[in-house]
Every structure is written in structure tokens, then in C-alpha cells.
Coordinates of C-alpha atoms in Angstrom, one line a residue:
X1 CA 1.0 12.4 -25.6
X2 CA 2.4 13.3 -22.5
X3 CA 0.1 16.4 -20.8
X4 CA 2.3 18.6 -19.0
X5 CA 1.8 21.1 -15.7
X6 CA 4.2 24.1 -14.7
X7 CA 4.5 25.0 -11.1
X8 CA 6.8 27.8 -10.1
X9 CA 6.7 30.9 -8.4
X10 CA 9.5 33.0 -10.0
X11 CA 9.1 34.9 -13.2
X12 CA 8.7 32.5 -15.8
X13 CA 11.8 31.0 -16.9
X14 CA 11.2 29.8 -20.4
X15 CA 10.4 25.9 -19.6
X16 CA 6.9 26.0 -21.7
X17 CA 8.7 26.5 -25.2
X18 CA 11.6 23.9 -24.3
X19 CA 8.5 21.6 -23.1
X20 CA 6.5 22.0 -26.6
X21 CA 9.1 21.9 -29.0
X22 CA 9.6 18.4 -27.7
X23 CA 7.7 15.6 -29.6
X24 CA 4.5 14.2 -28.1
X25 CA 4.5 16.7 -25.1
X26 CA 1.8 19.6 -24.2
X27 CA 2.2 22.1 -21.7
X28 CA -1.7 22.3 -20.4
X29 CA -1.6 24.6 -17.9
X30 CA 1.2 26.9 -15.5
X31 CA 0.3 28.0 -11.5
X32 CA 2.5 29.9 -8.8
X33 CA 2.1 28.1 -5.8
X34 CA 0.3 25.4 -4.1
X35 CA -3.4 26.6 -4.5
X36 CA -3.2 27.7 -8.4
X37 CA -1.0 23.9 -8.4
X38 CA -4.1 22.2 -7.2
X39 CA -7.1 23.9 -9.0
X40 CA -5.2 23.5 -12.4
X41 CA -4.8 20.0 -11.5
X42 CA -8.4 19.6 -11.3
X43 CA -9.2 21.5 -14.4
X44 CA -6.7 20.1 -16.7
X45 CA -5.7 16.7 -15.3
X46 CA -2.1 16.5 -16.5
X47 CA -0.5 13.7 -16.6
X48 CA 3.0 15.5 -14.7
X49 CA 3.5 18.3 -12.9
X50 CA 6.8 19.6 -12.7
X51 CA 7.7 21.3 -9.5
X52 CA 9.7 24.2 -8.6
X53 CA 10.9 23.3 -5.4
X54 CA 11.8 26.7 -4.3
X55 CA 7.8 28.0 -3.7
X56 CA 7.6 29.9 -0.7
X57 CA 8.1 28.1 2.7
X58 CA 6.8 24.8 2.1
X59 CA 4.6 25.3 -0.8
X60 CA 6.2 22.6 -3.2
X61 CA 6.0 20.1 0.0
X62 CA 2.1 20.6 0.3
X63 CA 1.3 20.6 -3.3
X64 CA 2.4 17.4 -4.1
X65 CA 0.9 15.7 -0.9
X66 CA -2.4 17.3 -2.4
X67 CA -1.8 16.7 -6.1
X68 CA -1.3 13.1 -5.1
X69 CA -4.6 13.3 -2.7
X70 CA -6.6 14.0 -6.0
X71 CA -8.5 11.3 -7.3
X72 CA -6.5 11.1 -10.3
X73 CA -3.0 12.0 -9.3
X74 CA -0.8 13.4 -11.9
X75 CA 2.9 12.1 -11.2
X76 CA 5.3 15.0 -9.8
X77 CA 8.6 16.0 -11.0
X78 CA 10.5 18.4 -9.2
X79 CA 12.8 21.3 -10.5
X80 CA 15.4 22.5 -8.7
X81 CA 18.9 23.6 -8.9
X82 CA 22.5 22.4 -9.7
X83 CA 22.9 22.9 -6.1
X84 CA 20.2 21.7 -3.8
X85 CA 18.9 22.2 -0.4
X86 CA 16.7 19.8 1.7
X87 CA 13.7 21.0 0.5
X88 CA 14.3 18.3 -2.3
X89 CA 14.5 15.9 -0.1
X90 CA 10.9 16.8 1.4
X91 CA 9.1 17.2 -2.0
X92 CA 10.3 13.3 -2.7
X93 CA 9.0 11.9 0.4
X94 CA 6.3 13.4 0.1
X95 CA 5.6 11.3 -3.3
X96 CA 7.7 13.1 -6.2
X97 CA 8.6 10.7 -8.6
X98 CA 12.1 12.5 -8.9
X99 CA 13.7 15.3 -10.2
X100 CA 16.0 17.5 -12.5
X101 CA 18.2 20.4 -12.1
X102 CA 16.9 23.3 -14.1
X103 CA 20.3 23.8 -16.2
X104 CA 18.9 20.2 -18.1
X105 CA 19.3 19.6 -21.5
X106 CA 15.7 19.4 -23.2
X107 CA 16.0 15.8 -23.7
X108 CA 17.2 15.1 -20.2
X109 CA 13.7 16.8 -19.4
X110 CA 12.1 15.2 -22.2
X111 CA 13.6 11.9 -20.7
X112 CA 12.5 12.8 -17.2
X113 CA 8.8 13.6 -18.2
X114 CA 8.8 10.5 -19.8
X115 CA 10.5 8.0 -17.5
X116 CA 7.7 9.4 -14.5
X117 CA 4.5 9.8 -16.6
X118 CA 5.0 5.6 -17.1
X119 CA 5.2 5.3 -13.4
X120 CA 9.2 5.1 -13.2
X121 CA 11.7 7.3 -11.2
X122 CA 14.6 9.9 -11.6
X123 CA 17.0 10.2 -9.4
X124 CA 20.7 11.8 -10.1
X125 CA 23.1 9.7 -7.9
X126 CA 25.5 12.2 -7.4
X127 CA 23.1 14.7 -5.7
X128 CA 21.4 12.1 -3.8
X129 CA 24.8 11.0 -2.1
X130 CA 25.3 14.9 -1.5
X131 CA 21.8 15.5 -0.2
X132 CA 21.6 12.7 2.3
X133 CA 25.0 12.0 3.8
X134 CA 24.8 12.8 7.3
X135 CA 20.5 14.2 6.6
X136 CA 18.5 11.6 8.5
X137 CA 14.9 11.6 8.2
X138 CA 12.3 12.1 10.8
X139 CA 12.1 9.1 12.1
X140 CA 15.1 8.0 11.0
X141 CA 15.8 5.1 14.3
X142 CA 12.6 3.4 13.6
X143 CA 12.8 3.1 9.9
X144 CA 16.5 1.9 10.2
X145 CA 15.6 -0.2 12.5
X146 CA 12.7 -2.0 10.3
X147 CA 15.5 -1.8 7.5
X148 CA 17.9 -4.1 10.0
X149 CA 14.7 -6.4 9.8
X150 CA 14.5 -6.9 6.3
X151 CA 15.4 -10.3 4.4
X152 CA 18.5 -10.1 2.1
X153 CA 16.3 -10.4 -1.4
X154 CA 14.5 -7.1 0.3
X155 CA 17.1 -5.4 1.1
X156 CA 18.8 -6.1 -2.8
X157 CA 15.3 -5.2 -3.9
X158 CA 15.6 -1.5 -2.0
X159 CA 19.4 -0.9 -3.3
X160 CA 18.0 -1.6 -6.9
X161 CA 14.9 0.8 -6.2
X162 CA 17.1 3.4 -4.7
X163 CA 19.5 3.2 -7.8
X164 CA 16.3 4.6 -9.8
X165 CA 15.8 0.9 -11.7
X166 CA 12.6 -0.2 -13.2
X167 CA 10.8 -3.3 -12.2
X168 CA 11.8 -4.9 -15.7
X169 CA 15.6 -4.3 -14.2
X170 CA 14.9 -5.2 -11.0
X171 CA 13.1 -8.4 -11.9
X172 CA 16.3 -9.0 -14.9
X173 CA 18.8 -8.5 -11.7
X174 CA 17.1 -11.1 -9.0
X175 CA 15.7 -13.4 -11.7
X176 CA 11.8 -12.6 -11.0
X177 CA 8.9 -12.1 -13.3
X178 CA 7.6 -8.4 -13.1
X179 CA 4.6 -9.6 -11.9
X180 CA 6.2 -11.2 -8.7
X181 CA 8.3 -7.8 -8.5
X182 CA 5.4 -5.3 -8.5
X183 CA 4.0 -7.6 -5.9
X184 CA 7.0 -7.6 -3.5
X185 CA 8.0 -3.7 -4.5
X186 CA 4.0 -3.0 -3.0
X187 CA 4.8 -5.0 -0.3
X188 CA 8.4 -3.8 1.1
X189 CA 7.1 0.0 0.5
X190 CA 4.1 -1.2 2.8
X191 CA 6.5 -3.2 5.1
X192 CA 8.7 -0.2 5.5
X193 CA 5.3 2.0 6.8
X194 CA 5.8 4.1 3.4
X195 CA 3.6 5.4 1.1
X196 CA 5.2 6.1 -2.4
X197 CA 7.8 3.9 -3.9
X198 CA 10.1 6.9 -4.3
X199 CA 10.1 7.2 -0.4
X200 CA 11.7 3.7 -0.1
X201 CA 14.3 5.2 -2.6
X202 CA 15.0 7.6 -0.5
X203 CA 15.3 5.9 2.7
X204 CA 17.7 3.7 0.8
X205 CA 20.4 6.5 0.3
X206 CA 19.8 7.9 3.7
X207 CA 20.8 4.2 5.4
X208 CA 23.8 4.2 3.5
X209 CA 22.5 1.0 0.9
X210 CA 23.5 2.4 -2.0
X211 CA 25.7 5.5 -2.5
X212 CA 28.4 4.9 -0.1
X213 CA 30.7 3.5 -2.3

């Protein structure tokens, strides 16, 4: 059973039915912005949030950085639409798991719920290419720069990651156990300076390692 959070601001737009009528899903709770986000949190401990992306100024930013911050984080999905902006792009680094467009299919959302409650990601490659081609990050030089100083099994390790695979793909793909995977995903995320594996995801489209096809 998958316990479910709604955070948006706008006037609701229907996602608690879709999210019910899907097996093995509850919708525990729903909050406007960043404050209401939090306290629910606390109160109903879901297991994912999903995350409008479009709260007011940099609401979905700081809710997931304090979501995260709780001492029993609920994983974040975020919402947003067909066409995004770079506020996306700031709700993953600061620890979404991933996202989906609004216009979704229910079990494209069931999938989605799914896929981050387990600790996985969800990413759409097309948007991603769109998002960050020619978007660096803050900081972009020195991360590059640490990116140049990786080994090549790292650096095949953060093109699987930022293609959204698993660590049972990644660990099929370079021969591994998913033991030894976990154990090199933790430490590339911490050799990169990064928090959240989803970051090292996202650093991997911006530097061109996977999407430029």
C-alpha cells in the first residue's frame, strides 16, 4: 500500500480520484504550499508526495528540501506540465525522485508512484534533453570539472543513473552484484559533492553524458 500526499496550490484538479481508483494506493492527505506540505507530512507520514511544481515563487523548491529534512522522508514526485520551465529542474536537485507531466495516463502515475516509493527514479528523456541543453547549474565549472576526474566505470555508472536505471540494471549492464552497486552509486553521489542520487542524474544530462545523441 502505497500512502499518497497531494501538494498543489491551484484549485484542485481531480488527481485524488485518479489516485484512489488505482489498486493498492491511498491518498492520506492534500496541502497548498510549502507550510501545509510539511505539517501534513508530519501528521500523516506518506510514503510520496507528489509536487506541483508551479507553487508560488519557490514553494515546491523549499518543500521538498524540508520534506526530505524530516526524520522520515517521504520520497517526492513532482507534477508539472507538458511543457516545463526550470523550476523542474530545481525541485530535482533539490532531492525529487522525478517527475510526470499532469496530462499522464493513470497508470503512468500509478507507475511513477510506484517506481519512487521503492527508492527508484523517473525521468522522461525527452524533457530532460529539452530542459537542460544549454541550462548549466550553479556551479556548473566545478562539478564538470570533478566529472573530467572520474574513472570510466564511474562515469558508465552516471550515464546508466541519468538514463533513470535501477541498480539491478545497472549492476546487469557492468556485470556487478547490487550490493557492490549501491556501494559505488553512494560513493560517486558523495564523490560528486551531491546529496540525492537524482542530483547525479541530473548533472549527467546537463554535461552532455547521456542525451546528446
Amino acid at each position: 500500500m502505497s500512502r499518497v500526499l497531494i501538494v498543489e496550490s491551484h484549485d484542485r484538479s481531480g488527481l485524488r480520484p485518479v489516485l484512489e481508483a488505482i489498486e493498492a494506493m491511498v491518498v492520506v492527505g492534500e496541502a497548498a504550499d510549502a507550510v501545509q506540505a510539511v505539517k501534513a507530512a508530519k501528521e500523516y507520514q506518506p510514503d510520496v508526495v507528489i509536487m506541483d511544481v508551479s507553487l508560488a515563487g519557490q514553494g515546491a523548491v523549499e518543500a521538498t528540501r524540508q520534506l526530505l529534512g524530516l526524520g522520515f522522508p517521504p520520497k517526492v514526485l513532482a507534477m508539472t506540465t507538458s511543457s516545463p520551465d526550470g523550476r523542474l529542474l530545481d525541485v530535482l536537485r533539490a532531492g525529487a525522485s522525478g517527475f510526470v507531466v499532469q496530462d499522464c495516463s493513470s497508470d503512468e502515475l500509478a507507475h511513477a508512484v510506484r517506481t519512487v516509493a521503492v527508492g527508484g527514479n523517473v525521468l522522461d528523456p525527452k524533457i530532460m534533453a529539452t530542459l537542460t541543453r544549454g541550462r548549466p547549474s550553479a556551479g556548473a565549472h566545478d562539478l564538470l570539472q570533478r566529472i573530467g576526474n572520474l574513472m570510466d566505470t564511474e562515469r558508465q555508472m552516471l550515464a546508466l543513473i541519468g538514463g533513470g536505471h535501477t541498480n539491478q540494471r545497472i549492476a546487469d549492464e557492468c556485470r556487478l552484484s547490487i550490493t557492490t552497486v549501491r556501494t559505488h552509486v553512494s560513493r560517486l553521489v558523495q564523490r560528486l559533492g551531491l546529496e540525492h542520487r537524482i542530483q547525479a542524474a541530473v548533472l549527467a544530462w546537463e554535461a552532455g553524458i547521456v542525451g546528446r545523441d
